GROMACS .gro file of C-alpha atoms in nm:
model
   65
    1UNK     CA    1  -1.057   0.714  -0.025
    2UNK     CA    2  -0.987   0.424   0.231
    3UNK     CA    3  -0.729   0.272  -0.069
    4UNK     CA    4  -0.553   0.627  -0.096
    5UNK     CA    5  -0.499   0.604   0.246
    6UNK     CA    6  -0.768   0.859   0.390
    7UNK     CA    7  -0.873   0.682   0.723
    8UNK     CA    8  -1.204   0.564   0.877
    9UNK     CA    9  -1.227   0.899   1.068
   10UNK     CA   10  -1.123   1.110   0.807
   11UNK     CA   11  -1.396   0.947   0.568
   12UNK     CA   12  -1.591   0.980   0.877
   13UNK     CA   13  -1.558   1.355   0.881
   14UNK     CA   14  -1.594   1.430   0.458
   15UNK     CA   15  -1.889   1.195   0.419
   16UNK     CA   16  -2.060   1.314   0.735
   17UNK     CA   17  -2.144   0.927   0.826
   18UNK     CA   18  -2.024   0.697   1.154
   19UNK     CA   19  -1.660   0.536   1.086
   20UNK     CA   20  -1.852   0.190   1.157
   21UNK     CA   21  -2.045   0.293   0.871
   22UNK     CA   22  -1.701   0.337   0.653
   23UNK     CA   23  -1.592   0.012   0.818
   24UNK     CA   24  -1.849  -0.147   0.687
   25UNK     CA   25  -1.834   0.008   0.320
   26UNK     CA   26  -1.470  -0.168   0.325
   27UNK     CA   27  -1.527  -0.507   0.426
   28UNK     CA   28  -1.843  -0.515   0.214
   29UNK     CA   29  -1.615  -0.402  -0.100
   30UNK     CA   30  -1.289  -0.618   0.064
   31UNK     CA   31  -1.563  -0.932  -0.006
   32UNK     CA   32  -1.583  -0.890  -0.364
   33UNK     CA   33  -1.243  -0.847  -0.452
   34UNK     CA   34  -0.995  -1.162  -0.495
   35UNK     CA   35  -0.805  -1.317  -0.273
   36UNK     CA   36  -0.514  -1.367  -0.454
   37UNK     CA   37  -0.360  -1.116  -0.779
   38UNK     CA   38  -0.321  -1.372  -1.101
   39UNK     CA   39  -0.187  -1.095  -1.354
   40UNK     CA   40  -0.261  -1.256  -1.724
   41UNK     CA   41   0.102  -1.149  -1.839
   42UNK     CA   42   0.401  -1.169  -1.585
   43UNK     CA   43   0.660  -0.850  -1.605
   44UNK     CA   44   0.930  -0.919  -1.779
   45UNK     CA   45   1.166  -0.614  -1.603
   46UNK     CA   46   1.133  -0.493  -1.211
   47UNK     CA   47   1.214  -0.165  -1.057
   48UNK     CA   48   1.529  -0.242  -0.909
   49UNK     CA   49   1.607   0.171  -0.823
   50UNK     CA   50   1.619   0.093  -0.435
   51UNK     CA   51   1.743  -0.179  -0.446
   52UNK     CA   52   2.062  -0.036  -0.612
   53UNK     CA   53   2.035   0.280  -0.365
   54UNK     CA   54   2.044   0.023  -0.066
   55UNK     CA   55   2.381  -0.140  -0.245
   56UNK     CA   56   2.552   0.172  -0.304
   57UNK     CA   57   2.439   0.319   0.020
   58UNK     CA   58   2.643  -0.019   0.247
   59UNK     CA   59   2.916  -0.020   0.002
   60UNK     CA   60   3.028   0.357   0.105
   61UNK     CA   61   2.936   0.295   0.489
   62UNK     CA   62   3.179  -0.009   0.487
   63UNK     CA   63   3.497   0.217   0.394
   64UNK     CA   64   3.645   0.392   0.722
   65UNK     CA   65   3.875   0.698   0.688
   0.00000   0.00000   0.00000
């Protein structure tokens, strides 16, 4: 829930437990996990859809009428 974005008071208020309690859930499962993503095969093609929104989105703003 926490990863989905749910807070510690809203996982407070569906489990029915303290949000200390919830804090503690995360760090205990934030402990086990790595520190650092190693994928085994690196992506070959990236999302580049905002990048090209940004681009087109300047290139109009720069003309003046």
């Amino acid at each position: 829930m926490y990863v989905n974005g749910m807070g510690l008071r809203g996982i407070e208020r569906v489990k029915g437990v303290h949000h200390t309690t919830v804090m503690n859930w995360v760090k205990q499962v934030g402990k086990l996990l790595p520190d650092v993503y190693d994928p085994e095969v690196i992506p070959e093609v990236g999302e580049l859809d905002e990048l090209q929104t940004y681009g087109l989105f300047w290139s109009q703003g720069d003309k003046q009428t």
